[in-house]
mmCIF file of C-alpha atoms and ligand atoms in Angstrom:
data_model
loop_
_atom_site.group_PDB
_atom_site.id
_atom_site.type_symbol
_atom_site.label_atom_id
_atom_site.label_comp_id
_atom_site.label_asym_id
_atom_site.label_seq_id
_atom_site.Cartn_x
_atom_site.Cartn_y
_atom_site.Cartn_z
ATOM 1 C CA UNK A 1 18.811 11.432 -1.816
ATOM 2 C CA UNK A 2 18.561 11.286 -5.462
ATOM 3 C CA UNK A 3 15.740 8.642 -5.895
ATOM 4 C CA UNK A 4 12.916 7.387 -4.320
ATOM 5 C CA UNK A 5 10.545 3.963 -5.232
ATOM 6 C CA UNK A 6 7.234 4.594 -4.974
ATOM 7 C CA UNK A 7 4.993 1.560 -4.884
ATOM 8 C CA UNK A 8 1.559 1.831 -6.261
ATOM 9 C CA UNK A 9 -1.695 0.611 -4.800
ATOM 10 C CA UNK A 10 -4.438 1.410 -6.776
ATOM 11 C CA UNK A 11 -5.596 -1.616 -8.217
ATOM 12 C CA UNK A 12 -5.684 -3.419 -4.360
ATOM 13 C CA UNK A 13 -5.354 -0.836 -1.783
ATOM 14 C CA UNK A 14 -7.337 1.655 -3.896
ATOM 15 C CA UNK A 15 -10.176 -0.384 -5.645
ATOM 16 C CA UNK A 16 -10.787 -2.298 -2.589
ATOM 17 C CA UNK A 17 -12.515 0.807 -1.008
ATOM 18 C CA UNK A 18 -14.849 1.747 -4.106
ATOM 19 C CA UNK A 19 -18.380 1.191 -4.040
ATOM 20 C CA UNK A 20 -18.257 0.729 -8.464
ATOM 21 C CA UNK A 21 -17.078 -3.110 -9.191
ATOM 22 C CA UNK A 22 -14.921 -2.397 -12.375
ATOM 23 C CA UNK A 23 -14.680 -5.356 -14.931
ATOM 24 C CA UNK A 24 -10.920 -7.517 -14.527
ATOM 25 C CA UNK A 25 -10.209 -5.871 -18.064
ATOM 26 C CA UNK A 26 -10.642 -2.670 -16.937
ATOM 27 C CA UNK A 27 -8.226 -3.396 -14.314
ATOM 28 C CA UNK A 28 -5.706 -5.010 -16.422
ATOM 29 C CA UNK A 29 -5.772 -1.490 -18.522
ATOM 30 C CA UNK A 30 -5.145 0.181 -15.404
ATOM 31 C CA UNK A 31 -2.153 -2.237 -14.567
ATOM 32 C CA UNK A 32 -1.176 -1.664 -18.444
ATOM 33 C CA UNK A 33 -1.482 2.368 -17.955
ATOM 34 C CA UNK A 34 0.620 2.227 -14.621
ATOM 35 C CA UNK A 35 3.031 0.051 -15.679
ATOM 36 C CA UNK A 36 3.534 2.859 -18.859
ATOM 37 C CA UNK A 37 3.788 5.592 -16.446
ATOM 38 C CA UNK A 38 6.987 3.935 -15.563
ATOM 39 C CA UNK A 39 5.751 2.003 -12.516
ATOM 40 C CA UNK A 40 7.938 -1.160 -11.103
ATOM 41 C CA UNK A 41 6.083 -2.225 -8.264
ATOM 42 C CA UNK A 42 2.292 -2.532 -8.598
ATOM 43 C CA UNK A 43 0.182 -3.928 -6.123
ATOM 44 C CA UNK A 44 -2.370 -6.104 -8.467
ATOM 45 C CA UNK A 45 -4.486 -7.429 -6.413
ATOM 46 C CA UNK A 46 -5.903 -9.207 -3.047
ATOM 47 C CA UNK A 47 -6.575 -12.960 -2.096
ATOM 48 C CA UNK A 48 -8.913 -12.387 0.787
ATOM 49 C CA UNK A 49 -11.898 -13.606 0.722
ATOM 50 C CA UNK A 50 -14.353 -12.583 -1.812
ATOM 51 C CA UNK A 51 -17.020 -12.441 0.537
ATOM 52 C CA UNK A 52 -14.740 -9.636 2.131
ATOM 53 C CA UNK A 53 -13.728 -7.708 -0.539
ATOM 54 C CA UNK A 54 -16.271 -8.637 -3.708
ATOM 55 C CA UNK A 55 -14.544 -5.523 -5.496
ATOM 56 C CA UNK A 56 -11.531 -7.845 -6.553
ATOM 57 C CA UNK A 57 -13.311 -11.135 -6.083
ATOM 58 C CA UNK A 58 -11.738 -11.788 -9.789
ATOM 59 C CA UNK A 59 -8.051 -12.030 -8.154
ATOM 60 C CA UNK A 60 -7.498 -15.585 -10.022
ATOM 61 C CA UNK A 61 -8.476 -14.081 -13.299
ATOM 62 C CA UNK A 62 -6.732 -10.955 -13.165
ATOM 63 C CA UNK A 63 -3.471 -12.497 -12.017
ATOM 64 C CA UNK A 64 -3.909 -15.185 -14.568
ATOM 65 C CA UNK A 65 -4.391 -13.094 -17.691
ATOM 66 C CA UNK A 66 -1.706 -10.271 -16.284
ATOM 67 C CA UNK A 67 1.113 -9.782 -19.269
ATOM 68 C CA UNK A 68 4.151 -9.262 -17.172
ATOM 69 C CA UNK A 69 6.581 -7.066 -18.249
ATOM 70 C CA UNK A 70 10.532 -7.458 -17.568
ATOM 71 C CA UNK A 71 11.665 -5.548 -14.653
ATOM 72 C CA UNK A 72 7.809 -4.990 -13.325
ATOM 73 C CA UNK A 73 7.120 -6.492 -9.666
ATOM 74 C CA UNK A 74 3.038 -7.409 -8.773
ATOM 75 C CA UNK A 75 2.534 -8.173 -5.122
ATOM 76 C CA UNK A 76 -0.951 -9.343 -4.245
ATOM 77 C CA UNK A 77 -2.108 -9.505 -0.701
ATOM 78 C CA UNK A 78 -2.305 -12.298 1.170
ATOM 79 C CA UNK A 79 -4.656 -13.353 4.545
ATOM 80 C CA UNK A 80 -3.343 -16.410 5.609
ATOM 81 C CA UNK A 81 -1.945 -20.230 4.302
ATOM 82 C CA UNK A 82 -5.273 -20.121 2.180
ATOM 83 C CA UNK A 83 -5.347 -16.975 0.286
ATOM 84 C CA UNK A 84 -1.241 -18.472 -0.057
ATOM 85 C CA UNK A 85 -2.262 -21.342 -1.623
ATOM 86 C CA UNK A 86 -4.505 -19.467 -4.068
ATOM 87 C CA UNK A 87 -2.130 -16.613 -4.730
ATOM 88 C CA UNK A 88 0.669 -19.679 -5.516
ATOM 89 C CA UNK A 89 -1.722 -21.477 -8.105
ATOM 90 C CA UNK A 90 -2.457 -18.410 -10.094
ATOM 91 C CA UNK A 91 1.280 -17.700 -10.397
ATOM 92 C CA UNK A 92 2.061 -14.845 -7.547
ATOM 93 C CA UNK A 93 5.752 -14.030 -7.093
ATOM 94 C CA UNK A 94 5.250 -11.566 -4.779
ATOM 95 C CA UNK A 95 3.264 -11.498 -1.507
ATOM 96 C CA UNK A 96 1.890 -9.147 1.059
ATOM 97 C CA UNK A 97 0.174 -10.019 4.746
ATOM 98 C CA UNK A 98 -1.288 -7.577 6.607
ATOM 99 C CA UNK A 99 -1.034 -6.833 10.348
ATOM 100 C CA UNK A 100 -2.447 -3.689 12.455
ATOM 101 C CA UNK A 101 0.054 -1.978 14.998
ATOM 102 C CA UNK A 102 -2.962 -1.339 17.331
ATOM 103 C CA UNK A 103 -5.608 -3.679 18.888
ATOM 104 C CA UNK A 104 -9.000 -2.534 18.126
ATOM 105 C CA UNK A 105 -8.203 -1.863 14.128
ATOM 106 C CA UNK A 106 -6.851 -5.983 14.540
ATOM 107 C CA UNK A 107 -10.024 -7.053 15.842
ATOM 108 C CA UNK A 108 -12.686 -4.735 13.914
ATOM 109 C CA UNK A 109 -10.607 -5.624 10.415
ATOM 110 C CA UNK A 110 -8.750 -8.931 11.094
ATOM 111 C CA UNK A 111 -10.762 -10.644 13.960
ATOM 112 C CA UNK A 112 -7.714 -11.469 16.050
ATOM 113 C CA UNK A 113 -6.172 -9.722 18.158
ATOM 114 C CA UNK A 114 -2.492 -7.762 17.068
ATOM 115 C CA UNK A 115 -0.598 -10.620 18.248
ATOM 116 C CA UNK A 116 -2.471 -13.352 17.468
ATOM 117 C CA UNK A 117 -2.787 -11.360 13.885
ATOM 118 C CA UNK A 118 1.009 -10.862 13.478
ATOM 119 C CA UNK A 119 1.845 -14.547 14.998
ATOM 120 C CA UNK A 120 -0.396 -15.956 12.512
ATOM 121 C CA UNK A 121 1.412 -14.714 9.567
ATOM 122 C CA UNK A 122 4.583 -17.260 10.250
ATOM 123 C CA UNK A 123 3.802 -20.282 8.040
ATOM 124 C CA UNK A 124 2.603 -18.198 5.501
ATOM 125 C CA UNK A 125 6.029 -16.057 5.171
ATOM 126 C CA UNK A 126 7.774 -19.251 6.124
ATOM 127 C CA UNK A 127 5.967 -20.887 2.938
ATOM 128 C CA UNK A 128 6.231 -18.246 0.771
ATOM 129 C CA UNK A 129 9.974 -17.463 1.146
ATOM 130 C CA UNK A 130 10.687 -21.518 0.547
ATOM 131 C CA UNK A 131 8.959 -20.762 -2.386
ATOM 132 C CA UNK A 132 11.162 -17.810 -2.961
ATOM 133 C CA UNK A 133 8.703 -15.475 -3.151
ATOM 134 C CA UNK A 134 8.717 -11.263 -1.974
ATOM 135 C CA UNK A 135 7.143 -11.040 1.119
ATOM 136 C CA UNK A 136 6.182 -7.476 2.196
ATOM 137 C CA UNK A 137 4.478 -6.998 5.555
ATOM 138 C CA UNK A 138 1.817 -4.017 5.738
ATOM 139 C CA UNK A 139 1.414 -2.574 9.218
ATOM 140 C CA UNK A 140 -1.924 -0.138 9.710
ATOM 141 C CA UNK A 141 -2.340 2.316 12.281
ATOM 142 C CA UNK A 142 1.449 3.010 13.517
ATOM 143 C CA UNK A 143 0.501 6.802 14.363
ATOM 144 C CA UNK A 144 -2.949 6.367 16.366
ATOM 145 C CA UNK A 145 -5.884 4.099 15.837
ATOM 146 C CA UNK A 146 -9.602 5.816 15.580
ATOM 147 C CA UNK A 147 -10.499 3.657 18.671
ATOM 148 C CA UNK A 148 -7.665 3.439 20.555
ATOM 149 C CA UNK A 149 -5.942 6.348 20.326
ATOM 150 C CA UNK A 150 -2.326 7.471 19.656
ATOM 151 C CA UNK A 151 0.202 4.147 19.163
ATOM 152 C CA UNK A 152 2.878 4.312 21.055
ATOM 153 C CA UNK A 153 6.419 3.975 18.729
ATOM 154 C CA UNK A 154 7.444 1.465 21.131
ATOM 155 C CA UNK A 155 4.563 -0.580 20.070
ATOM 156 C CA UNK A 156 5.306 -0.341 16.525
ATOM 157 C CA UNK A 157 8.890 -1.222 16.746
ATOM 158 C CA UNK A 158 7.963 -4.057 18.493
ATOM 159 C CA UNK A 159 6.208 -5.355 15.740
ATOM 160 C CA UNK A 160 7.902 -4.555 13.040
ATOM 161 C CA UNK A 161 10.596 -6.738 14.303
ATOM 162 C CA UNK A 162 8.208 -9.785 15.020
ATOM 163 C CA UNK A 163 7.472 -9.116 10.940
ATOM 164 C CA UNK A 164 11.071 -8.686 9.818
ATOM 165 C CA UNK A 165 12.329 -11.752 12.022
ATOM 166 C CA UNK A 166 9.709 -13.785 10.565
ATOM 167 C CA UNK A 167 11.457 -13.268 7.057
ATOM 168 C CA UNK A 168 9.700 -10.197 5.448
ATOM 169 C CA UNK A 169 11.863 -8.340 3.207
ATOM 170 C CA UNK A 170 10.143 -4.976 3.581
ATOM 171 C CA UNK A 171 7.264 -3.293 6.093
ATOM 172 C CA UNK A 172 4.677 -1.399 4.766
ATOM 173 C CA UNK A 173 4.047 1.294 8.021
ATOM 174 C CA UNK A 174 0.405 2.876 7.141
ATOM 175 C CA UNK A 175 -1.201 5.677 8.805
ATOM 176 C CA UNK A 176 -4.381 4.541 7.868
ATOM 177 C CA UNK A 177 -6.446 7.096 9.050
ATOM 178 C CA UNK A 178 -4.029 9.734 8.176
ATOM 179 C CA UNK A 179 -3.751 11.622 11.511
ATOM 180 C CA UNK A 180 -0.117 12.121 11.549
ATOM 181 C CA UNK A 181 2.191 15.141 11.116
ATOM 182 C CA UNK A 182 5.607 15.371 10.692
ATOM 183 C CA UNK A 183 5.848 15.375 14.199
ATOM 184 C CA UNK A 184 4.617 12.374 14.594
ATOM 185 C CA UNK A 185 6.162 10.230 11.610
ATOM 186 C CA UNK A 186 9.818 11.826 12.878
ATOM 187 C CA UNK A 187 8.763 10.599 16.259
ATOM 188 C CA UNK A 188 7.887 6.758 15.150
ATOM 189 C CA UNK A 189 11.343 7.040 12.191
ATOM 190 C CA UNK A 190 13.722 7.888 15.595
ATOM 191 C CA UNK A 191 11.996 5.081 17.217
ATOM 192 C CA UNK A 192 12.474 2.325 14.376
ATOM 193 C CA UNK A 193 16.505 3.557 13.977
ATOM 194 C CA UNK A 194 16.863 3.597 17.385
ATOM 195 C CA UNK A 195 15.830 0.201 17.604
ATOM 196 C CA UNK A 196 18.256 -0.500 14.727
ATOM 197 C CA UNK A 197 15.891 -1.389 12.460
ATOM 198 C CA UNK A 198 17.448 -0.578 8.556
ATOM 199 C CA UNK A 199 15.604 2.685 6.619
ATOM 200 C CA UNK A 200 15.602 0.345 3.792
ATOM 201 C CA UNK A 201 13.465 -2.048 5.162
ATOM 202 C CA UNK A 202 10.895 0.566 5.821
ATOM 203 C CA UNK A 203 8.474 2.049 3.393
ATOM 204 C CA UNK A 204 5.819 4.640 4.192
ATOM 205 C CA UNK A 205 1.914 3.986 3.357
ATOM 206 C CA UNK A 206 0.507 7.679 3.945
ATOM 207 C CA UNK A 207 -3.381 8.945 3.974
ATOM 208 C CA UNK A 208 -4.431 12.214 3.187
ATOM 209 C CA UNK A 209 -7.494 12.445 5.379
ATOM 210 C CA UNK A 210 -6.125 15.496 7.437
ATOM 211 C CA UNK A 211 -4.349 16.987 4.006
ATOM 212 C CA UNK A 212 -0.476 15.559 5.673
ATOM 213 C CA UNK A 213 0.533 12.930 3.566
ATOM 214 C CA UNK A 214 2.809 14.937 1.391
ATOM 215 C CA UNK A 215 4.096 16.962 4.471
ATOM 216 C CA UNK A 216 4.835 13.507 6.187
ATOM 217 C CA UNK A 217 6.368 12.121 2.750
ATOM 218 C CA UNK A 218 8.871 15.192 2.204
ATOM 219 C CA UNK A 219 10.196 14.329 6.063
ATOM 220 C CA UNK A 220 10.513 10.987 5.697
ATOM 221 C CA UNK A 221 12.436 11.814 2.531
ATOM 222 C CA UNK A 222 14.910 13.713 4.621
ATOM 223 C CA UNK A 223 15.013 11.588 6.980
ATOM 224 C CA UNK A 224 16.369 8.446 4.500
ATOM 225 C CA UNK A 225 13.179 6.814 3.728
ATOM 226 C CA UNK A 226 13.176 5.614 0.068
ATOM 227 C CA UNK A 227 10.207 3.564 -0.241
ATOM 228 C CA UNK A 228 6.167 5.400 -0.417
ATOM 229 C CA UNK A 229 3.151 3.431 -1.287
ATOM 230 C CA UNK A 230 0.602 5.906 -3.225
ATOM 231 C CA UNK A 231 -2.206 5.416 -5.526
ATOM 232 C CA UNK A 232 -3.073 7.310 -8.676
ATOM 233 C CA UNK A 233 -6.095 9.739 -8.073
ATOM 234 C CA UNK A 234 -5.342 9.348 -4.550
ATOM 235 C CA UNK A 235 -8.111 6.605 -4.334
ATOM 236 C CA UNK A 236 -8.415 4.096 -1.691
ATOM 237 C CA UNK A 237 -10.479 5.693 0.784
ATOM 238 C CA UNK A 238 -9.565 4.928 4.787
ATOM 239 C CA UNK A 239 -11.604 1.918 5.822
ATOM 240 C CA UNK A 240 -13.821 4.956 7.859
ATOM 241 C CA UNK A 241 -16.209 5.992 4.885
ATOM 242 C CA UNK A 242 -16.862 9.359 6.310
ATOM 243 C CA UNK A 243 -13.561 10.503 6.261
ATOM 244 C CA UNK A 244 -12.418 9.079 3.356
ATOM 245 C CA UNK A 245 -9.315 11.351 1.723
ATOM 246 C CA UNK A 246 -7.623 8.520 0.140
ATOM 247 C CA UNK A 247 -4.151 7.689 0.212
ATOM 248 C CA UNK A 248 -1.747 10.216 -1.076
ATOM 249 C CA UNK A 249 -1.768 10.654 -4.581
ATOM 250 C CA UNK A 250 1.178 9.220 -6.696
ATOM 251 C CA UNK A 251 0.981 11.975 -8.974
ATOM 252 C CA UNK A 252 0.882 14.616 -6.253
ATOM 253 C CA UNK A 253 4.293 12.667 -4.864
ATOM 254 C CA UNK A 254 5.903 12.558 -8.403
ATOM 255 C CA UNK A 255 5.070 16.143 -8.763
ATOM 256 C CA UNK A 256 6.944 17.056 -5.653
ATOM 257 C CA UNK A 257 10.139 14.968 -6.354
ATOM 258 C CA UNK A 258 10.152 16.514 -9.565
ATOM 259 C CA UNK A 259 10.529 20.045 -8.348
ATOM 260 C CA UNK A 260 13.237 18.408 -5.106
ATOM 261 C CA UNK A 261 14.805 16.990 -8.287
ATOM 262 C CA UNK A 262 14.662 13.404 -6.980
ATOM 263 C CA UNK A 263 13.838 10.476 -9.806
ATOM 264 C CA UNK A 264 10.753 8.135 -9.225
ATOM 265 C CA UNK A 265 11.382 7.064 -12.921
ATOM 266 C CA UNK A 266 7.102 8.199 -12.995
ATOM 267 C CA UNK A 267 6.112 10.314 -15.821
ATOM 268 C CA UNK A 268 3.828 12.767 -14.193
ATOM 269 C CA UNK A 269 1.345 13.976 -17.030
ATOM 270 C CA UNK A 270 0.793 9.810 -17.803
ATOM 271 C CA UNK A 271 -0.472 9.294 -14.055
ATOM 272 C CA UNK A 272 -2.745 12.410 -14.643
ATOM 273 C CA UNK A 273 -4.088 10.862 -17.686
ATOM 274 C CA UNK A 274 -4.467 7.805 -15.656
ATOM 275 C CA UNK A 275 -6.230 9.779 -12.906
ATOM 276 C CA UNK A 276 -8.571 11.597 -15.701
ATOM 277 C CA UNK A 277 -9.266 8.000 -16.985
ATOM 278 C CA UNK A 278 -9.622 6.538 -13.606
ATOM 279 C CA UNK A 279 -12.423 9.281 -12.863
ATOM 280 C CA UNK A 280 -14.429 8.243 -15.566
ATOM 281 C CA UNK A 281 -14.507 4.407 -14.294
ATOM 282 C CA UNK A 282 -15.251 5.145 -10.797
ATOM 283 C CA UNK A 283 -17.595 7.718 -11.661
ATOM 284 C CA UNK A 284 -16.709 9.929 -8.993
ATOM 285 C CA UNK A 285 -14.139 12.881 -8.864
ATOM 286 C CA UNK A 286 -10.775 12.073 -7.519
ATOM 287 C CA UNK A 287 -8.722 13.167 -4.457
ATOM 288 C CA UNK A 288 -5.814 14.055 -6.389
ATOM 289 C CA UNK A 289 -4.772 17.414 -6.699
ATOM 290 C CA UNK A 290 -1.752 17.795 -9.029
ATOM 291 C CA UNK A 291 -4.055 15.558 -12.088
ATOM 292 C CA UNK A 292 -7.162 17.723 -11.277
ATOM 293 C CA UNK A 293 -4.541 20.865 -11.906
ATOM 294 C CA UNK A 294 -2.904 19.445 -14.763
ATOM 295 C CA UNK A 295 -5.900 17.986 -16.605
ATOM 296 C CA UNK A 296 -8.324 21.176 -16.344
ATOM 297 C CA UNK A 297 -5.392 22.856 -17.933
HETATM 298 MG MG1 MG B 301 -4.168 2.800 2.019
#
């Protein structure tokens, strides 16, 4: 393994979860800073309702007055044929739905249940890849849901393959509340190859709640995964506010492929200026570790 892509999910995954609104420009400069870190995939932003999510109720605007940049990739996330049609007219290339491996996580976040949830996404990937867009398919709670317990692999593979037969190019596999160990995330990675599903079609959306996500990452690593979500700071709390850890830092995941000698094309004291910036926004101190170390130095 020589290089790893690490998508990053701070501006959706991570300001979704704040209680502090931040103005669209301030989240265009974050875009801007991320995007000068060296970042090629950043997750912009969410068309869900505003109602749901008032922190990026501004999704239209942002996406509107984004300056792409060559070779730079901006999924937004997507709820169903509406949130499509929205995400189309503002000029989205890239899409993301969003599916729960587990049943009571589908109904407390989606209102469906997981099958009706992952059945539901088929016109909208069916639509969006006529219209030749990305389609990347997140799936939450593939080690154990808070309610229901430990998901079974079996469960998991099952639908990740509903997700990749329905066109998705990539799944998104999310330990949302950040339970797992290596243990665990070798258990569920045996499962998927087993079931012939392709390591590059996988990418790994860790949480930090239980201080794993970097332990869990480095496996993965060895075990052929090449795609992490991560978010500078580490913010994007788990939907559970008391337990909140955030998902694993991208500057904390840099750091360690720097040392394993593995490129993420990131420049690691940039994120930690992001972080240091990012603090100062949210008004709140941030999860990450490596730009906490770095900046009080
Ligand atoms: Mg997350």
């Amino acid at each position: 393994m020589t290089r790893i892509q690490i998508v990053e999910v701070s501006p959706r995954d991570g300001l979704q979860a704040e209680s502090r609104t931040l103005p669209t420009e301030t989240k265009l400069e974050l875009i801007t800073r991320l995007a000068e870190a060296g970042h090629t995939v950043i997750e912009a932003t969410s068309f869900v309702n505003p109602k749901a999510v008032p922190q990026l109720a501004d999704a239209e605007e942002l996406l509107r007055a984004l300056k792409r940049r060559p070779g730079v990739r901006y999924p937004v996330l997507v709820p169903n044929e509406k949130g499509l049609d929205r995400a189309l007219a503002a000029g989205a290339e890239d899409i993301a739905v969003f599916a729960s491996a587990s049943e009571s996580y589908s109904r407390k976040n989606l209102n469906r249940s997981r099958d009706e949830a992952i059945d539901g996404y088929r016109e909208v990937v069916s639509r969006a890849k006529d219209a030749r867009l990305r389609v990347r398919g997140y799936l939450s709670m593939v080690i154990a849901d808070p309610w229901d317990g430990p998901t079974k692999p079996d469960v998991v593979v099952e639908c990740a393959k509903r997700l990749l037969a329905m066109g998705c190019d990539e799944l998104s596999l999310g330990d949302t509340s950040g339970v797992g160990t290596p243990g665990e995330v070798r258990t569920l990675l045996n499962a998927l190859t087993d079931a012939a599903i392709a390591k590059d079609k996988i990418a790994l959306h860790l949480h930090d709640t239980y201080g794993q996500a970097l332990a869990n990452a480095y496996l993965a690593i060895e075990m052929g995964i090449t795609t992490f979500d991560a978010s500078v700071g580490g913010i994007g709390g788990s939907p559970f506010a008391k337990m909140a850890a955030g998902n694993l830092a991208t500057e904390d995941l840099v750091w360690m492929c720097d040392g394993l000698g593995i490129e993420t094309g990131l420049h690691v004291e940039r994120l930690a200026a992001t972080s240091a910036w990012m603090s100062q926004q949210l008004g709140r101190e941030l999860p990450g570790r490596v730009a906490r170390a770095l900046n009080a130095g």
